[in-house]
C-alpha positions as a Markdown table, in Angstrom:
| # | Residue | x | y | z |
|---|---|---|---|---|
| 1 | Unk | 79.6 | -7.7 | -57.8 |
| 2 | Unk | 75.9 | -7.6 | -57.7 |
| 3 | Unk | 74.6 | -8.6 | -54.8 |
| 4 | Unk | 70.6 | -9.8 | -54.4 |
| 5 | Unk | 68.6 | -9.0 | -51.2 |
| 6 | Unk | 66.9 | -12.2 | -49.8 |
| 7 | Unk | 63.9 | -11.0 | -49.5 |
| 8 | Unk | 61.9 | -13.7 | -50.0 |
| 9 | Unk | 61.5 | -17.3 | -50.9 |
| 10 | Unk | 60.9 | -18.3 | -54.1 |
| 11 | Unk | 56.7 | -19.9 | -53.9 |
| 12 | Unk | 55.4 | -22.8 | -55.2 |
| 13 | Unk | 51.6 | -21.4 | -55.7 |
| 14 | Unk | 50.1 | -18.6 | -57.6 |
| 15 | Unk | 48.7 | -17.2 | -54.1 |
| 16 | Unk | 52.3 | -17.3 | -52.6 |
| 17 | Unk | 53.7 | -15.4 | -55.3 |
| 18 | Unk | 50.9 | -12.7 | -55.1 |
| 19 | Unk | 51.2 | -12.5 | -51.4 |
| 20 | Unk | 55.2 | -11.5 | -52.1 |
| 21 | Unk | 54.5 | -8.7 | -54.6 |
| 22 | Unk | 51.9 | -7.6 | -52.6 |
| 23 | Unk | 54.8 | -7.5 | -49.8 |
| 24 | Unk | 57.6 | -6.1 | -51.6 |
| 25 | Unk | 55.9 | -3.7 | -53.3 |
| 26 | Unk | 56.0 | -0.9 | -50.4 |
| 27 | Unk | 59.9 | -1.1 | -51.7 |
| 28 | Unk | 59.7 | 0.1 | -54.9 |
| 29 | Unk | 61.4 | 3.7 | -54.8 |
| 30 | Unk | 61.0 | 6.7 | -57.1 |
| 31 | Unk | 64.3 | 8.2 | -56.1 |
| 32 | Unk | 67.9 | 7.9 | -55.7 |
| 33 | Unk | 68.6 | 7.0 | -59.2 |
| 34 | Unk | 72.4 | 7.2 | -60.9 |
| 35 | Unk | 73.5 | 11.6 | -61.4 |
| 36 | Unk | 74.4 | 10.1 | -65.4 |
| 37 | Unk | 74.0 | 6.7 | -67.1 |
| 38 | Unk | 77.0 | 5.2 | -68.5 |
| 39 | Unk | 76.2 | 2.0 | -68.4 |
| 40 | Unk | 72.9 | -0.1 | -69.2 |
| 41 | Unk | 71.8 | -3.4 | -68.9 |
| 42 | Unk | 69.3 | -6.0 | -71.1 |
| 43 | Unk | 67.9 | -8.8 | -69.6 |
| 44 | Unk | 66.3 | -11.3 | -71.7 |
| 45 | Unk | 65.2 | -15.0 | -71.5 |
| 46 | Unk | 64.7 | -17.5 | -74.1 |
| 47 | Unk | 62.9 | -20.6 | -73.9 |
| 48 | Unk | 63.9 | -24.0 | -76.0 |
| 49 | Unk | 61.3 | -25.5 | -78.2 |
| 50 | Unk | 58.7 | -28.2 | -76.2 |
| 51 | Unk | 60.4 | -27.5 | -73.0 |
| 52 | Unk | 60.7 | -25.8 | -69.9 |
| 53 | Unk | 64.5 | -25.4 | -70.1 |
| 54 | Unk | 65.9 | -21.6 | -71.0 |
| 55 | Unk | 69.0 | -19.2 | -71.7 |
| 56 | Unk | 68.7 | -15.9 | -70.0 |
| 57 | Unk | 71.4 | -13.1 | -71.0 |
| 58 | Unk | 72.4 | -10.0 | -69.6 |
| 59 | Unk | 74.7 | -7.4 | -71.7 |
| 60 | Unk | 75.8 | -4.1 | -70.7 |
| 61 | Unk | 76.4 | -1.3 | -73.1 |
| 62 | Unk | 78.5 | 1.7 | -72.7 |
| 63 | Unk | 75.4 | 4.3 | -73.2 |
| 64 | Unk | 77.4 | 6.6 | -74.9 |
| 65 | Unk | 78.3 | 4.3 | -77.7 |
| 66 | Unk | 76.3 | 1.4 | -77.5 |
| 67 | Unk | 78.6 | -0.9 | -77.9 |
| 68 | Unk | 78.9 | -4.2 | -75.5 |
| 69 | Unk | 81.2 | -3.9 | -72.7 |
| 70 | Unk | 79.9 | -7.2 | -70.6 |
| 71 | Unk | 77.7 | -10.3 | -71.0 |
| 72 | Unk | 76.5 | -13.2 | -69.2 |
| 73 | Unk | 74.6 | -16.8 | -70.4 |
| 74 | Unk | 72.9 | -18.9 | -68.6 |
| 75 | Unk | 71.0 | -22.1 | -68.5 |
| 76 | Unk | 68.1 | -22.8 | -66.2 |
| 77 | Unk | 64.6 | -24.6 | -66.0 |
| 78 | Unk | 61.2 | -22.7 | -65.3 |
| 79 | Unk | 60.5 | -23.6 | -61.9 |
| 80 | Unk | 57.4 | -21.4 | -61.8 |
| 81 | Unk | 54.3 | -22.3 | -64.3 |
| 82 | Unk | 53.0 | -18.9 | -66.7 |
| 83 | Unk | 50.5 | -17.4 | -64.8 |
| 84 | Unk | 49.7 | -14.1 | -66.2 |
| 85 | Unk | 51.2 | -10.7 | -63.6 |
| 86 | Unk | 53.5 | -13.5 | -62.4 |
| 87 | Unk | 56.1 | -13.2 | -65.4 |
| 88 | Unk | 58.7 | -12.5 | -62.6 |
| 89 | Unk | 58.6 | -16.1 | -61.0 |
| 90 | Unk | 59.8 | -17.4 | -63.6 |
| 91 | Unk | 62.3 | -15.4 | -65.1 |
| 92 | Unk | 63.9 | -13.4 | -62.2 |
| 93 | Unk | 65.8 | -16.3 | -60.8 |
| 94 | Unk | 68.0 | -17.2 | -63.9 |
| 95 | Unk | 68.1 | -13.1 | -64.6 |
| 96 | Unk | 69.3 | -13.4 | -60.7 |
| 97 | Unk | 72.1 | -15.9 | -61.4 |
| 98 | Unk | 73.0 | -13.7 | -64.9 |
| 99 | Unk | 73.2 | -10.6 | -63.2 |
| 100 | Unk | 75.5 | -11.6 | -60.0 |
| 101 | Unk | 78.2 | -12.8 | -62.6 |
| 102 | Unk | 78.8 | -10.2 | -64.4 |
| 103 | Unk | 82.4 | -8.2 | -64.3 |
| 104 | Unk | 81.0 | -4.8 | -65.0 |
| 105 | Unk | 78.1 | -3.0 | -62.9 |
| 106 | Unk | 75.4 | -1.4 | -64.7 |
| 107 | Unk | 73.9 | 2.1 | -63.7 |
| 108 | Unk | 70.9 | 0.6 | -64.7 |
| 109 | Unk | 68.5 | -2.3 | -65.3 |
| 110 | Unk | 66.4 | -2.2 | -68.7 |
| 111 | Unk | 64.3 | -5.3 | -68.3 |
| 112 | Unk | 61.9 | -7.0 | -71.5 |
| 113 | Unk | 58.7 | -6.7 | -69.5 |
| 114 | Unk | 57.0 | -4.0 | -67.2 |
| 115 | Unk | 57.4 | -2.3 | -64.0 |
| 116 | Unk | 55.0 | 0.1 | -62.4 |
| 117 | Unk | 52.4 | -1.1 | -65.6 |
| 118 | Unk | 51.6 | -4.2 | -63.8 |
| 119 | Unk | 48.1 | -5.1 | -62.4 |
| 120 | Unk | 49.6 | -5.0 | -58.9 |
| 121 | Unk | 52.2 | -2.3 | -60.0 |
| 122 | Unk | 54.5 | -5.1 | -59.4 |
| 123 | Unk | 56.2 | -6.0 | -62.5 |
| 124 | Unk | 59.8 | -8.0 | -63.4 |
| 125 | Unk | 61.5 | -4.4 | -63.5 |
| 126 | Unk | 60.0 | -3.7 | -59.8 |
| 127 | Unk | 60.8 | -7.2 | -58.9 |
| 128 | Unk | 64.8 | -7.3 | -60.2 |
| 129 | Unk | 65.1 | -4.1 | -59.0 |
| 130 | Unk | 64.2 | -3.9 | -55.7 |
| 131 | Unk | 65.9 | -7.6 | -55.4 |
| 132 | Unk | 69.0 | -5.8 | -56.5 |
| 133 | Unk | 68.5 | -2.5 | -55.0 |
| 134 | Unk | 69.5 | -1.1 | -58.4 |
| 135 | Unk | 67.7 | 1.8 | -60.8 |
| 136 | Unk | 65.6 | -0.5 | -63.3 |
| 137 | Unk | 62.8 | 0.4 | -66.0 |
| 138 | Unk | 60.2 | -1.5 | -67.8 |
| 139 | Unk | 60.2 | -2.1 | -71.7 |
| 140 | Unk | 57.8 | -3.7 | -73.1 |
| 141 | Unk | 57.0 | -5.0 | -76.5 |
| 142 | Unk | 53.3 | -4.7 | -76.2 |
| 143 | Unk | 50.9 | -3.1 | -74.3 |
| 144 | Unk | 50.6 | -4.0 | -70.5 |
| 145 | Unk | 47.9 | -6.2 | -69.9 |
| 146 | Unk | 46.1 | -4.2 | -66.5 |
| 147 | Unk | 42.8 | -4.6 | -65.8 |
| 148 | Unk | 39.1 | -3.4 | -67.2 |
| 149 | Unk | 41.0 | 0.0 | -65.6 |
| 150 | Unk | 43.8 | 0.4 | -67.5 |
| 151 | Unk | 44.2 | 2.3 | -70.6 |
| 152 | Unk | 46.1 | 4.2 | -72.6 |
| 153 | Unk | 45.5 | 7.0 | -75.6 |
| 154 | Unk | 47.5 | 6.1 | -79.1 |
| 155 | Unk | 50.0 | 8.5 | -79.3 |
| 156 | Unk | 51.6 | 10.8 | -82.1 |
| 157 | Unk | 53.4 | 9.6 | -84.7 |
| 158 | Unk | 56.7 | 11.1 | -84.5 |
| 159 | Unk | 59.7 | 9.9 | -82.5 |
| 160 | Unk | 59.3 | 10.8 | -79.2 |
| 161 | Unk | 55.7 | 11.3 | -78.5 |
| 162 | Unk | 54.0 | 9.4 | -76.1 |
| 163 | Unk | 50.7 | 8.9 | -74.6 |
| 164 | Unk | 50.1 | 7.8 | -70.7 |
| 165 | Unk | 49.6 | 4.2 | -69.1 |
| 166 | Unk | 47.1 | 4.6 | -66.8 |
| 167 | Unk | 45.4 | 2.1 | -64.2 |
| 168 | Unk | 42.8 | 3.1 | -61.9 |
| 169 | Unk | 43.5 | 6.8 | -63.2 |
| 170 | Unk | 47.0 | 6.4 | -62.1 |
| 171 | Unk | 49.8 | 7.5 | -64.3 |
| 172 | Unk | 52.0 | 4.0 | -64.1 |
| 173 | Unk | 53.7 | 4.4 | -67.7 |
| 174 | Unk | 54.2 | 5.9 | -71.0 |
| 175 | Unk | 53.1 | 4.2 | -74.8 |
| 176 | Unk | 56.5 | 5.9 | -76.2 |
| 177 | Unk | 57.1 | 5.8 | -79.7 |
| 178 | Unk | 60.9 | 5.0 | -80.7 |
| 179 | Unk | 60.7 | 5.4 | -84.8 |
| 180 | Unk | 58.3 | 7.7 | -86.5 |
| 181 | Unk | 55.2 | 5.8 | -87.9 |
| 182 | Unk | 56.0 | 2.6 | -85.8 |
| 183 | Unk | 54.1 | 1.3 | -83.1 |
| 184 | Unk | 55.5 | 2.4 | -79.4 |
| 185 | Unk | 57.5 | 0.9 | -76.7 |
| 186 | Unk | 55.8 | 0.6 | -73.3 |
| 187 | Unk | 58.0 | 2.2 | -70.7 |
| 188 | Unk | 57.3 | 2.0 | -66.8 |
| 189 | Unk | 59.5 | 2.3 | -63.8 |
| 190 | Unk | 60.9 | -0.6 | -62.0 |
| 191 | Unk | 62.9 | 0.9 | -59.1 |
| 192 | Unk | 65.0 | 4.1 | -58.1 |
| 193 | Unk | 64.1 | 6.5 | -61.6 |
| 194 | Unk | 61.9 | 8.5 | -62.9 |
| 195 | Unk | 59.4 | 8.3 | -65.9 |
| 196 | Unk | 60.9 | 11.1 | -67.6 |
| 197 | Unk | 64.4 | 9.8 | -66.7 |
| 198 | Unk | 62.9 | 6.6 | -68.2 |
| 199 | Unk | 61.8 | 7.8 | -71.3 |
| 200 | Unk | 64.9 | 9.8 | -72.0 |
| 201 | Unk | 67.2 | 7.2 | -71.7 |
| 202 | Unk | 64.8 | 4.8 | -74.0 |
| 203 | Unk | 65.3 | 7.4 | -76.8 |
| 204 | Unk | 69.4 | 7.4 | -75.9 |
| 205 | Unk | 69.1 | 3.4 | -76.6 |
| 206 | Unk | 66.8 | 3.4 | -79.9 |
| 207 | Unk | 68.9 | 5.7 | -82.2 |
| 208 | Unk | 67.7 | 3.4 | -85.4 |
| 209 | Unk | 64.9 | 0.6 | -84.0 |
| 210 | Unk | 61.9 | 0.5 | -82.2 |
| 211 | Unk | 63.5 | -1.7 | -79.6 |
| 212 | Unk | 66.8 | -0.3 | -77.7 |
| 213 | Unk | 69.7 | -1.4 | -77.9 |
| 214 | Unk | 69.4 | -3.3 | -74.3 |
| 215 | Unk | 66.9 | -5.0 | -75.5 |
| 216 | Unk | 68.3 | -6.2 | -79.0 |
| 217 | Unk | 71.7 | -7.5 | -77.7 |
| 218 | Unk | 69.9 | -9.3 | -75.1 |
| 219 | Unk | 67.7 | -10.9 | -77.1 |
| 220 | Unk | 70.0 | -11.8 | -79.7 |
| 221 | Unk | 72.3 | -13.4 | -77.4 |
| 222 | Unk | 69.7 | -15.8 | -75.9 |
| 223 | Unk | 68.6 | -16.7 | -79.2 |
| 224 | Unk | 72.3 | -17.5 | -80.2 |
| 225 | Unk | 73.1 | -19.7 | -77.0 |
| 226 | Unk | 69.3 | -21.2 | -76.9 |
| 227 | Unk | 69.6 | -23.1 | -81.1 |
């Protein structure tokens, strides 16, 4: 079973929920991650149409095949308003509840959002990893939105290529492209791995698509359980 830290409570204000990633963030580790990945987990959250109420889904693949081997559903309500580079607020608790059912115990976290490529280097991944104490990365759809610091160079075109994420002329990502000629993934560290580690294992889950496979099953299943 996965168990989560309490680390903190859960705020009611934009300023408490700063002052906690600004808290936790000491936590975040760069080592200790799993000797080989077998297993691999996508988070996603849907939200129903006109209302605050969502489905967030976990599935765990077997890396080495890609097929499902576990999966979770479950209802909750935002309880935390969007406030951009506070994504986690609302979403990590349902994620939370997702995570702490399931049967089978992923090597690894692959979270729809960012880690390390976070205005406060603070992002979901960061957040539901060091909550969990368990190796997680950062995918994003789109680019990270950082500050008038952050950048990033477009990368090649051919799968595998990538161009750094940087913020304040730190390295806290890669723009990784997936699928020759499409546009890249943005990959990050949440907790316990590496960015090469990272980036490796996003290749190993995006055999065909841009997205990996994490990602896909994840979102597929919240949009099944959220019509």
């Amino acid at each position: 079973m996965i168990r989560v830290r309490d680390l903190h409570p859960w705020p009611s204000t934009e300023a408490e929920a700063v002052a906690i990633q600004e808290r936790l963030r000491p936590l975040v580790r760069f080592d200790g991650g799993p000797a080989a990945v077998r297993t691999a987990a996508g988070l996603d959250v849907a939200y129903r149409e006109d209302s605050a109420e969502l489905v967030a889904a976990v599935t765990v693949l077997d890396v080495a095949n890609l097929t499902v081997v576990d999966s979770v559903v479950v209802d909750g309500k935002a309880e935390f308003p969007y406030i951009p580079g506070l994504f986690a607020f609302r979403e990590a608790p349902p994620l939370l509840r997702a995570l702490s059912e399931l049967s089978v115990q992923p090597d690894v976290l692959v979270c729809d959002g960012q880690g390390l490529a976070h205005p406060r280097r603070f992002g979901l991944a960061c957040h539901l990893g060091v909550l969990t104490d368990l190796p997680s990365i950062g995918v994003g759809k789109t680019a990270p939105t950082l500050n008038a610091a952050g950048r990033y160079e477009p990368c090649g075109v051919e799968r595998g290529e990538w161009s750094p994420l940087r913020l304040d002329d730190e390295v806290v990502g890669r723009a990784l492209r997936t699928r020759r000629g499409v546009k890249p993934v943005f990959v990050s560290v949440g907790h316990r791995f590496t960015l090469d580690d990272a980036c490796e294992l996003v290749l190993r889950l995006a055999p065909k698509y841009r997205l990996p496979e994490t990602t896909r099953t994840a979102d597929h299943l919240v949009r099944m359980s959220s019509l």
